[in-house]
């Protein structure tokens, strides 16, 4: 125990008597250790899958090159003819989305629902040839994204990932406290690892020093990633959406709709637009406009060329144009009347409130898009750093822990932890799942650990 503290804290050593007394340092070390052991596997998963997902465009370009790339020719078929070619091959299918190719050698995509299955059909826009098709569950990067966001476990997985992400912030805060230099003029062991002072010291430094350097990037990725979470993310989204007077009047043509349907229920759109009310098309005896007309509107509005068009789902539904561009400033969500082709709502980055702009920018940086390759490289280094911290932390604990015990220091009595408890309560309020987990930990300690001598000894409770 004493040896473990001396190794963990590179500051001036304390006497054996001082080390044997519970202190705030030991309390934070205890929480840091147990939280790290519980959530380390999930942080490792997030780091590895996140690192892979950063390169989604490049990976998909390689895997689906035969579906994506066509030979540029003189004239393209109209989008309507392309869709008709798909429906001839898939009779009875319902078209749900169309994506024009963003450059001359890119195929077009027609997403359909055929016999209850969502399928994306790739079309050569110059010849109308159907190049191939992919079922949604065949997209490898979509599986990586699902594993990254919810461990492929639906809502339960989403909550687990959210809880792990929230606790990672606590790990950073407690880790910074444990790392913080108490002496003056220290460089090695604080900003640079000591690799020639023995294996234990090297392991400690390979955990603490890189953790310091990547801590800011880690917190940034966690916060921006939490925006997609089902509980905290939805709360922040609704809070920011409902703040003030709502959406700027400039995005609406005519009176704002009273619909309670939200845009995220009908289309995949940028984060800031997910809770945008959906206007309604008014049937007036007109024949619905064609997809060509919708694309003409997109071109006239200057929508970034990687946009997608979501088809109306019912007779009062709208066409929705959505784009996830590399840079946040090019985001756009447009609703179009399916009968008249009129633009009912045009929601752009410039319409976002300040918090929405910050969120949009944070998300594109999180994905590694906003600043090109430098963004990708920095994000990748942070992911590698997180993975290295998890592995080195586990190895350090495994080598140092006493046989038959977890190796955590004894915490201060509850009445002497007022400042620490206030901090944890604050985290519990800011992140509700943390609050729930703290209650569970407290009940487990009071009702189980304190009543089972073996557990009390192993956990040093």
Short mmCIF file of C-alpha atoms in Angstrom, two decimals:
data_model
loop_
_atom_site.label_atom_id
_atom_site.label_comp_id
_atom_site.label_asym_id
_atom_site.label_seq_id
_atom_site.Cartn_x
_atom_site.Cartn_y
_atom_site.Cartn_z
CA UNK A 1 0.00 0.00 0.00
CA UNK A 2 2.66 2.48 0.99
CA UNK A 3 4.80 1.50 -1.94
CA UNK A 4 1.80 1.94 -4.24
CA UNK A 5 1.20 5.48 -3.00
CA UNK A 6 4.82 6.48 -3.34
CA UNK A 7 4.81 5.24 -6.94
CA UNK A 8 1.49 6.86 -7.81
CA UNK A 9 2.40 10.25 -6.35
CA UNK A 10 5.74 11.45 -7.74
CA UNK A 11 5.89 14.19 -5.12
CA UNK A 12 7.95 14.26 -1.93
CA UNK A 13 7.47 11.11 0.12
CA UNK A 14 5.56 11.05 3.40
CA UNK A 15 6.17 9.07 6.53
CA UNK A 16 4.67 5.63 7.11
CA UNK A 17 2.38 7.04 9.78
CA UNK A 18 1.07 9.72 7.41
CA UNK A 19 0.54 7.21 4.62
CA UNK A 20 -1.45 4.90 6.89
CA UNK A 21 -4.01 7.63 7.60
CA UNK A 22 -6.88 8.04 5.12
CA UNK A 23 -6.61 11.33 3.26
CA UNK A 24 -8.38 13.17 0.45
CA UNK A 25 -5.62 11.99 -1.85
CA UNK A 26 -6.28 8.37 -0.91
CA UNK A 27 -10.05 8.86 -1.25
CA UNK A 28 -9.67 10.18 -4.77
CA UNK A 29 -7.19 7.45 -5.56
CA UNK A 30 -9.72 4.87 -4.34
CA UNK A 31 -12.53 6.24 -6.50
CA UNK A 32 -10.20 6.62 -9.45
CA UNK A 33 -9.08 3.01 -9.14
CA UNK A 34 -12.52 1.45 -8.82
CA UNK A 35 -14.11 3.64 -11.49
CA UNK A 36 -11.22 2.83 -13.78
CA UNK A 37 -11.56 -0.92 -13.27
CA UNK A 38 -15.32 -0.84 -13.88
CA UNK A 39 -15.35 1.39 -16.94
CA UNK A 40 -11.96 0.63 -18.52
CA UNK A 41 -13.35 -2.06 -20.89
CA UNK A 42 -15.98 0.35 -22.21
CA UNK A 43 -13.48 3.18 -22.65
CA UNK A 44 -11.22 0.81 -24.57
CA UNK A 45 -14.13 -0.13 -26.84
CA UNK A 46 -15.00 3.52 -27.40
CA UNK A 47 -11.38 4.41 -28.18
CA UNK A 48 -10.83 1.55 -30.65
CA UNK A 49 -14.17 1.83 -32.46
CA UNK A 50 -13.88 5.62 -32.48
CA UNK A 51 -10.43 5.43 -34.05
CA UNK A 52 -11.75 3.15 -36.79
CA UNK A 53 -14.86 5.26 -37.39
CA UNK A 54 -12.75 8.38 -37.94
CA UNK A 55 -11.79 6.87 -41.27
CA UNK A 56 -15.29 5.87 -42.35
CA UNK A 57 -15.16 7.76 -45.70
CA UNK A 58 -11.79 6.28 -46.62
CA UNK A 59 -12.72 2.77 -45.51
CA UNK A 60 -16.08 2.78 -47.30
CA UNK A 61 -14.46 4.24 -50.42
CA UNK A 62 -12.14 1.23 -50.45
CA UNK A 63 -14.70 -1.45 -49.53
CA UNK A 64 -17.45 -0.20 -51.83
CA UNK A 65 -15.32 1.17 -54.63
CA UNK A 66 -17.15 -1.04 -57.13
CA UNK A 67 -20.48 0.47 -56.03
CA UNK A 68 -19.38 4.08 -55.63
CA UNK A 69 -17.30 4.81 -58.71
CA UNK A 70 -18.63 5.16 -62.27
CA UNK A 71 -17.10 6.44 -65.47
CA UNK A 72 -18.01 10.05 -66.20
CA UNK A 73 -19.91 10.59 -69.44
CA UNK A 74 -21.61 13.44 -71.24
CA UNK A 75 -25.16 13.44 -69.91
CA UNK A 76 -26.88 11.96 -66.85
CA UNK A 77 -30.27 10.39 -66.60
CA UNK A 78 -32.75 12.42 -64.61
CA UNK A 79 -33.23 11.36 -61.00
CA UNK A 80 -36.79 10.35 -61.86
CA UNK A 81 -35.58 7.91 -64.54
CA UNK A 82 -32.99 6.50 -62.17
CA UNK A 83 -35.65 5.85 -59.53
CA UNK A 84 -37.93 4.28 -62.12
CA UNK A 85 -35.12 1.93 -63.17
CA UNK A 86 -34.80 0.80 -59.56
CA UNK A 87 -38.55 0.24 -59.16
CA UNK A 88 -38.61 -1.87 -62.33
CA UNK A 89 -36.02 -4.16 -60.78
CA UNK A 90 -37.73 -4.10 -57.36
CA UNK A 91 -41.48 -4.11 -58.07
CA UNK A 92 -43.65 -3.03 -55.17
CA UNK A 93 -40.79 -1.29 -53.37
CA UNK A 94 -41.26 2.07 -51.63
CA UNK A 95 -38.65 4.74 -52.22
CA UNK A 96 -37.54 6.39 -48.97
CA UNK A 97 -34.41 8.33 -49.90
CA UNK A 98 -32.40 9.54 -52.88
CA UNK A 99 -28.77 10.64 -52.84
CA UNK A 100 -27.29 12.14 -56.01
CA UNK A 101 -23.61 11.64 -56.62
CA UNK A 102 -21.62 14.63 -55.40
CA UNK A 103 -19.11 14.49 -58.25
CA UNK A 104 -18.91 13.29 -61.82
CA UNK A 105 -17.64 9.78 -61.00
CA UNK A 106 -19.91 9.06 -58.03
CA UNK A 107 -22.91 6.76 -58.37
CA UNK A 108 -26.36 7.77 -57.19
CA UNK A 109 -28.12 5.96 -54.33
CA UNK A 110 -31.78 5.05 -54.11
CA UNK A 111 -32.91 3.71 -50.75
CA UNK A 112 -36.01 1.56 -50.83
CA UNK A 113 -38.10 -0.55 -48.52
CA UNK A 114 -38.62 -3.87 -50.27
CA UNK A 115 -40.50 -6.71 -48.61
CA UNK A 116 -39.92 -5.03 -45.25
CA UNK A 117 -36.17 -4.71 -45.73
CA UNK A 118 -34.28 -1.41 -46.13
CA UNK A 119 -32.00 -1.65 -49.15
CA UNK A 120 -29.75 0.90 -50.85
CA UNK A 121 -29.46 0.47 -54.62
CA UNK A 122 -26.50 2.04 -56.42
CA UNK A 123 -27.26 3.43 -59.87
CA UNK A 124 -25.00 4.57 -62.69
CA UNK A 125 -26.48 8.03 -63.33
CA UNK A 126 -25.24 8.04 -66.95
CA UNK A 127 -26.70 4.71 -68.07
CA UNK A 128 -29.37 3.85 -65.49
CA UNK A 129 -27.57 0.57 -64.81
CA UNK A 130 -28.12 -0.87 -61.34
CA UNK A 131 -24.56 -1.46 -60.15
CA UNK A 132 -25.46 -3.34 -56.99
CA UNK A 133 -27.32 -3.16 -53.69
CA UNK A 134 -26.58 -3.24 -49.98
CA UNK A 135 -28.88 -4.24 -47.14
CA UNK A 136 -28.60 -1.88 -44.20
CA UNK A 137 -27.27 -4.64 -41.96
CA UNK A 138 -24.43 -5.30 -44.43
CA UNK A 139 -22.75 -1.93 -44.00
CA UNK A 140 -19.62 -2.63 -41.95
CA UNK A 141 -19.09 0.94 -40.77
CA UNK A 142 -22.70 1.18 -39.65
CA UNK A 143 -22.02 -1.81 -37.41
CA UNK A 144 -18.90 -0.11 -36.05
CA UNK A 145 -20.96 3.02 -35.36
CA UNK A 146 -23.66 0.96 -33.63
CA UNK A 147 -21.05 -0.79 -31.48
CA UNK A 148 -19.42 2.55 -30.68
CA UNK A 149 -22.70 4.19 -29.69
CA UNK A 150 -24.67 1.43 -28.04
CA UNK A 151 -22.55 -1.76 -27.97
CA UNK A 152 -25.12 -3.25 -30.41
CA UNK A 153 -27.48 -3.58 -27.43
CA UNK A 154 -30.06 -0.91 -28.24
CA UNK A 155 -31.25 1.35 -25.44
CA UNK A 156 -29.48 -0.65 -22.73
CA UNK A 157 -26.18 -0.34 -24.57
CA UNK A 158 -26.75 3.37 -25.13
CA UNK A 159 -27.18 3.90 -21.39
CA UNK A 160 -24.07 1.85 -20.59
CA UNK A 161 -21.98 3.88 -23.04
CA UNK A 162 -23.41 7.13 -21.67
CA UNK A 163 -22.64 6.08 -18.10
CA UNK A 164 -19.07 5.10 -19.03
CA UNK A 165 -18.56 8.39 -20.86
CA UNK A 166 -19.83 10.41 -17.90
CA UNK A 167 -17.61 8.54 -15.46
CA UNK A 168 -14.63 9.07 -17.75
CA UNK A 169 -14.91 12.79 -16.96
CA UNK A 170 -14.72 11.94 -13.26
CA UNK A 171 -11.68 9.77 -14.02
CA UNK A 172 -10.03 12.75 -15.72
CA UNK A 173 -10.79 15.09 -12.79
CA UNK A 174 -9.56 12.67 -10.14
CA UNK A 175 -6.60 11.69 -12.30
CA UNK A 176 -5.51 15.31 -12.70
CA UNK A 177 -5.63 15.70 -8.92
CA UNK A 178 -3.50 12.59 -8.42
CA UNK A 179 -1.07 13.72 -11.15
CA UNK A 180 -0.83 17.35 -10.01
CA UNK A 181 2.81 18.06 -9.03
CA UNK A 182 3.31 18.94 -5.36
CA UNK A 183 6.98 19.76 -5.79
CA UNK A 184 8.68 22.51 -7.78
CA UNK A 185 10.63 22.16 -10.97
CA UNK A 186 9.56 18.60 -11.70
CA UNK A 187 9.59 17.56 -15.35
CA UNK A 188 10.08 13.83 -15.46
CA UNK A 189 7.19 11.96 -13.92
CA UNK A 190 4.95 14.97 -14.57
CA UNK A 191 5.36 16.05 -18.19
CA UNK A 192 7.71 13.32 -19.38
CA UNK A 193 7.76 9.64 -18.36
CA UNK A 194 10.63 8.16 -16.36
CA UNK A 195 11.47 5.06 -18.36
CA UNK A 196 14.73 4.16 -16.63
CA UNK A 197 13.57 4.07 -13.01
CA UNK A 198 12.28 0.52 -12.94
CA UNK A 199 9.18 -1.18 -14.33
CA UNK A 200 6.75 0.08 -11.68
CA UNK A 201 7.76 3.70 -12.09
CA UNK A 202 7.72 3.37 -15.89
CA UNK A 203 4.21 1.89 -15.82
CA UNK A 204 3.01 4.63 -13.50
CA UNK A 205 4.43 7.34 -15.76
CA UNK A 206 3.17 5.69 -18.95
CA UNK A 207 -0.29 5.92 -17.41
CA UNK A 208 -0.21 9.34 -15.73
CA UNK A 209 1.84 11.41 -18.16
CA UNK A 210 -0.01 10.49 -21.39
CA UNK A 211 -3.28 10.83 -19.47
CA UNK A 212 -2.39 14.44 -18.72
CA UNK A 213 -1.53 15.21 -22.34
CA UNK A 214 -4.73 13.71 -23.78
CA UNK A 215 -7.09 14.78 -20.97
CA UNK A 216 -8.40 17.88 -22.76
CA UNK A 217 -8.96 15.98 -26.01
CA UNK A 218 -10.59 13.14 -24.12
CA UNK A 219 -13.06 15.44 -22.35
CA UNK A 220 -13.84 17.15 -25.67
CA UNK A 221 -14.57 13.84 -27.40
CA UNK A 222 -16.67 12.67 -24.45
CA UNK A 223 -18.81 15.81 -24.26
CA UNK A 224 -19.39 16.01 -28.00
CA UNK A 225 -20.07 12.26 -28.09
CA UNK A 226 -22.59 12.57 -25.27
CA UNK A 227 -24.66 14.82 -27.54
CA UNK A 228 -25.77 11.63 -29.32
CA UNK A 229 -26.66 9.80 -26.12
CA UNK A 230 -30.26 8.87 -25.50
CA UNK A 231 -30.66 10.49 -22.09
CA UNK A 232 -28.21 13.34 -21.50
CA UNK A 233 -27.94 14.18 -25.20
CA UNK A 234 -31.70 14.36 -25.69
CA UNK A 235 -32.03 16.54 -22.59
CA UNK A 236 -29.39 19.01 -23.79
CA UNK A 237 -30.92 19.01 -27.25
CA UNK A 238 -34.42 19.81 -26.01
CA UNK A 239 -33.10 22.38 -23.56
CA UNK A 240 -31.19 24.23 -26.27
CA UNK A 241 -34.09 23.93 -28.71
CA UNK A 242 -36.67 25.29 -26.28
CA UNK A 243 -34.53 28.14 -24.99
CA UNK A 244 -35.65 31.64 -25.89
CA UNK A 245 -38.40 32.08 -28.47
CA UNK A 246 -37.55 29.00 -30.49
CA UNK A 247 -36.44 28.80 -34.10
CA UNK A 248 -35.70 32.03 -35.95
CA UNK A 249 -38.67 33.21 -38.05
CA UNK A 250 -36.37 33.47 -41.09
CA UNK A 251 -36.39 29.69 -41.60
CA UNK A 252 -40.15 29.59 -42.17
CA UNK A 253 -42.19 30.62 -45.17
CA UNK A 254 -45.49 31.93 -43.81
CA UNK A 255 -46.71 31.00 -40.36
CA UNK A 256 -44.73 28.52 -38.29
CA UNK A 257 -46.46 25.12 -38.17
CA UNK A 258 -48.11 23.79 -35.05
CA UNK A 259 -47.09 20.20 -35.80
CA UNK A 260 -45.71 18.17 -32.92
CA UNK A 261 -43.77 15.90 -35.31
CA UNK A 262 -40.02 16.44 -35.03
CA UNK A 263 -37.62 16.29 -37.95
CA UNK A 264 -35.57 13.47 -36.39
CA UNK A 265 -38.67 11.27 -36.66
CA UNK A 266 -38.74 11.48 -40.45
CA UNK A 267 -35.12 12.00 -41.52
CA UNK A 268 -31.48 11.85 -40.49
CA UNK A 269 -30.54 15.49 -40.01
CA UNK A 270 -27.84 17.55 -38.22
CA UNK A 271 -28.04 17.60 -34.42
CA UNK A 272 -29.31 21.18 -34.16
CA UNK A 273 -32.24 20.41 -36.49
CA UNK A 274 -33.43 17.16 -34.95
CA UNK A 275 -36.14 18.84 -32.85
CA UNK A 276 -37.21 21.19 -35.62
CA UNK A 277 -41.00 21.03 -36.06
CA UNK A 278 -42.02 19.47 -39.36
CA UNK A 279 -44.37 21.57 -41.49
CA UNK A 280 -47.18 19.86 -43.36
CA UNK A 281 -47.88 19.66 -47.07
CA UNK A 282 -51.45 20.66 -47.92
CA UNK A 283 -53.10 18.42 -50.55
CA UNK A 284 -54.65 20.74 -53.10
CA UNK A 285 -55.48 18.37 -55.92
CA UNK A 286 -52.00 18.72 -57.34
CA UNK A 287 -49.85 15.87 -58.57
CA UNK A 288 -46.83 15.58 -56.25
CA UNK A 289 -43.67 17.18 -57.57
CA UNK A 290 -40.91 14.92 -58.87
CA UNK A 291 -37.56 14.24 -57.31
CA UNK A 292 -36.08 16.29 -60.15
CA UNK A 293 -38.00 19.34 -58.92
CA UNK A 294 -36.68 18.79 -55.40
CA UNK A 295 -33.12 18.57 -56.68
CA UNK A 296 -33.65 21.80 -58.61
CA UNK A 297 -34.62 23.45 -55.32
CA UNK A 298 -31.49 22.03 -53.67
CA UNK A 299 -29.32 23.39 -56.47
CA UNK A 300 -31.02 26.79 -56.33
CA UNK A 301 -30.48 26.98 -52.56
CA UNK A 302 -26.82 26.02 -52.90
CA UNK A 303 -27.03 22.93 -50.68
CA UNK A 304 -23.70 21.15 -50.17
CA UNK A 305 -23.55 18.37 -52.84
CA UNK A 306 -23.44 15.40 -50.44
CA UNK A 307 -27.09 16.03 -49.52
CA UNK A 308 -29.82 13.38 -49.30
CA UNK A 309 -33.51 13.74 -50.08
CA UNK A 310 -35.97 11.96 -47.78
CA UNK A 311 -39.33 11.17 -49.35
CA UNK A 312 -42.69 12.06 -47.75
CA UNK A 313 -44.10 9.27 -45.60
CA UNK A 314 -47.78 10.19 -46.02
CA UNK A 315 -50.08 12.55 -47.92
CA UNK A 316 -49.31 15.55 -45.69
CA UNK A 317 -45.62 14.73 -45.42
CA UNK A 318 -42.80 16.76 -46.90
CA UNK A 319 -39.61 16.19 -48.83
CA UNK A 320 -36.67 16.78 -46.50
CA UNK A 321 -33.23 17.71 -47.75
CA UNK A 322 -30.47 16.98 -45.26
CA UNK A 323 -26.72 17.27 -45.49
CA UNK A 324 -23.83 16.29 -43.20
CA UNK A 325 -20.96 18.27 -44.73
CA UNK A 326 -17.32 18.18 -43.62
CA UNK A 327 -17.62 21.68 -42.15
CA UNK A 328 -20.38 22.70 -39.77
CA UNK A 329 -21.02 25.97 -41.56
CA UNK A 330 -22.42 24.07 -44.56
CA UNK A 331 -25.11 22.18 -42.63
CA UNK A 332 -28.66 22.52 -43.93
CA UNK A 333 -32.11 21.08 -43.31
CA UNK A 334 -34.85 22.00 -45.78
CA UNK A 335 -38.52 20.95 -45.81
CA UNK A 336 -40.34 21.14 -49.16
CA UNK A 337 -44.07 20.88 -49.87
CA UNK A 338 -44.57 17.66 -51.80
CA UNK A 339 -47.34 19.15 -53.97
CA UNK A 340 -46.12 22.63 -54.82
CA UNK A 341 -42.37 22.33 -54.38
CA UNK A 342 -42.48 25.37 -52.10
CA UNK A 343 -39.75 25.69 -49.47
CA UNK A 344 -41.57 25.49 -46.13
CA UNK A 345 -38.49 25.69 -43.90
CA UNK A 346 -34.85 26.37 -44.64
CA UNK A 347 -32.70 25.84 -41.52
CA UNK A 348 -28.98 26.58 -41.88
CA UNK A 349 -25.94 26.91 -39.65
CA UNK A 350 -26.32 30.70 -39.64
CA UNK A 351 -29.77 30.27 -38.09
CA UNK A 352 -28.46 28.26 -35.15
CA UNK A 353 -28.31 29.87 -31.76
CA UNK A 354 -24.75 30.18 -30.34
CA UNK A 355 -25.05 26.91 -28.43
CA UNK A 356 -26.24 25.18 -31.61
CA UNK A 357 -23.26 26.48 -33.56
CA UNK A 358 -20.87 25.29 -30.88
CA UNK A 359 -22.51 21.86 -30.85
CA UNK A 360 -22.46 21.58 -34.64
CA UNK A 361 -18.79 22.55 -34.75
CA UNK A 362 -17.98 20.14 -31.91
CA UNK A 363 -19.65 17.25 -33.69
CA UNK A 364 -17.78 17.77 -36.96
CA UNK A 365 -14.51 18.03 -35.03
CA UNK A 366 -15.47 14.86 -33.11
CA UNK A 367 -15.91 13.04 -36.42
CA UNK A 368 -12.54 14.30 -37.65
CA UNK A 369 -14.06 16.32 -40.52
CA UNK A 370 -13.87 20.02 -39.65
CA UNK A 371 -10.14 20.59 -40.24
CA UNK A 372 -9.29 17.79 -42.64
CA UNK A 373 -6.29 15.53 -42.10
CA UNK A 374 -4.84 17.47 -39.12
CA UNK A 375 -8.20 16.94 -37.38
CA UNK A 376 -8.12 13.23 -38.18
CA UNK A 377 -4.56 12.79 -36.93
CA UNK A 378 -5.12 14.64 -33.64
CA UNK A 379 -8.35 12.71 -32.98
CA UNK A 380 -6.60 9.43 -33.78
CA UNK A 381 -3.77 10.27 -31.38
CA UNK A 382 -6.30 11.00 -28.63
CA UNK A 383 -8.02 7.64 -29.27
CA UNK A 384 -4.67 5.83 -29.20
CA UNK A 385 -3.78 7.72 -26.02
CA UNK A 386 -7.02 6.67 -24.32
CA UNK A 387 -6.44 3.03 -25.27
CA UNK A 388 -2.88 3.23 -23.95
CA UNK A 389 -4.04 4.80 -20.68
CA UNK A 390 -6.56 2.01 -20.14
CA UNK A 391 -4.01 -0.74 -20.81
CA UNK A 392 -1.22 0.83 -18.74
CA UNK A 393 -3.62 1.55 -15.88
CA UNK A 394 -4.78 -2.05 -15.79
CA UNK A 395 -1.22 -3.41 -15.92
CA UNK A 396 -0.11 -1.03 -13.16
CA UNK A 397 -2.98 -2.14 -10.91
CA UNK A 398 -2.45 -5.84 -11.65
CA UNK A 399 1.26 -5.74 -10.83
CA UNK A 400 0.83 -3.73 -7.62
CA UNK A 401 -2.28 -5.13 -5.99
CA UNK A 402 -1.74 -7.39 -2.98
CA UNK A 403 -2.87 -11.01 -3.24
CA UNK A 404 -6.52 -11.43 -2.29
CA UNK A 405 -7.23 -7.69 -2.30
CA UNK A 406 -8.11 -5.02 -4.82
CA UNK A 407 -5.29 -2.78 -3.66
CA UNK A 408 -7.35 0.35 -3.08
CA UNK A 409 -6.51 2.64 -0.15
CA UNK A 410 -9.05 3.04 2.64
CA UNK A 411 -11.34 6.02 2.20
CA UNK A 412 -12.00 8.79 4.69
CA UNK A 413 -15.04 8.42 6.95
CA UNK A 414 -18.16 9.86 5.31
CA UNK A 415 -18.32 12.86 7.67
CA UNK A 416 -14.82 13.91 6.61
CA UNK A 417 -15.59 13.83 2.89
CA UNK A 418 -17.92 16.82 2.67
CA UNK A 419 -16.03 18.58 -0.10
CA UNK A 420 -15.61 15.39 -2.10
CA UNK A 421 -19.26 14.44 -1.59
CA UNK A 422 -20.35 17.88 -2.78
CA UNK A 423 -18.29 17.38 -5.93
CA UNK A 424 -19.86 13.96 -6.58
CA UNK A 425 -23.36 15.33 -5.96
CA UNK A 426 -22.62 18.04 -8.53
CA UNK A 427 -21.57 15.39 -11.03
CA UNK A 428 -24.69 13.40 -10.17
CA UNK A 429 -26.92 16.38 -10.92
CA UNK A 430 -25.08 17.32 -14.11
CA UNK A 431 -25.11 13.73 -15.35
CA UNK A 432 -28.23 11.90 -14.06
CA UNK A 433 -26.87 8.43 -14.79
CA UNK A 434 -23.87 9.21 -12.58
CA UNK A 435 -26.29 10.19 -9.82
CA UNK A 436 -28.14 6.89 -10.16
CA UNK A 437 -24.88 4.93 -10.15
CA UNK A 438 -23.71 6.73 -7.00
CA UNK A 439 -26.90 5.74 -5.21
CA UNK A 440 -26.39 2.14 -6.33
CA UNK A 441 -22.77 2.18 -5.11
CA UNK A 442 -23.81 3.65 -1.75
CA UNK A 443 -26.55 1.05 -1.23
CA UNK A 444 -24.23 -1.77 -2.30
CA UNK A 445 -21.60 -0.59 0.18
CA UNK A 446 -24.05 -0.14 3.08
CA UNK A 447 -26.19 -3.23 2.52
CA UNK A 448 -23.67 -5.72 1.16
CA UNK A 449 -20.00 -4.80 1.52
CA UNK A 450 -20.18 -3.62 5.13
CA UNK A 451 -22.06 -6.81 6.09
CA UNK A 452 -19.85 -9.33 4.31
CA UNK A 453 -16.40 -9.57 5.96
CA UNK A 454 -14.75 -11.12 2.91
CA UNK A 455 -15.89 -8.33 0.64
CA UNK A 456 -14.98 -5.72 3.21
CA UNK A 457 -11.46 -7.10 3.38
CA UNK A 458 -11.02 -7.47 -0.39
CA UNK A 459 -12.33 -3.95 -1.10
CA UNK A 460 -10.59 -2.45 1.95
CA UNK A 461 -13.89 -0.84 2.94
#
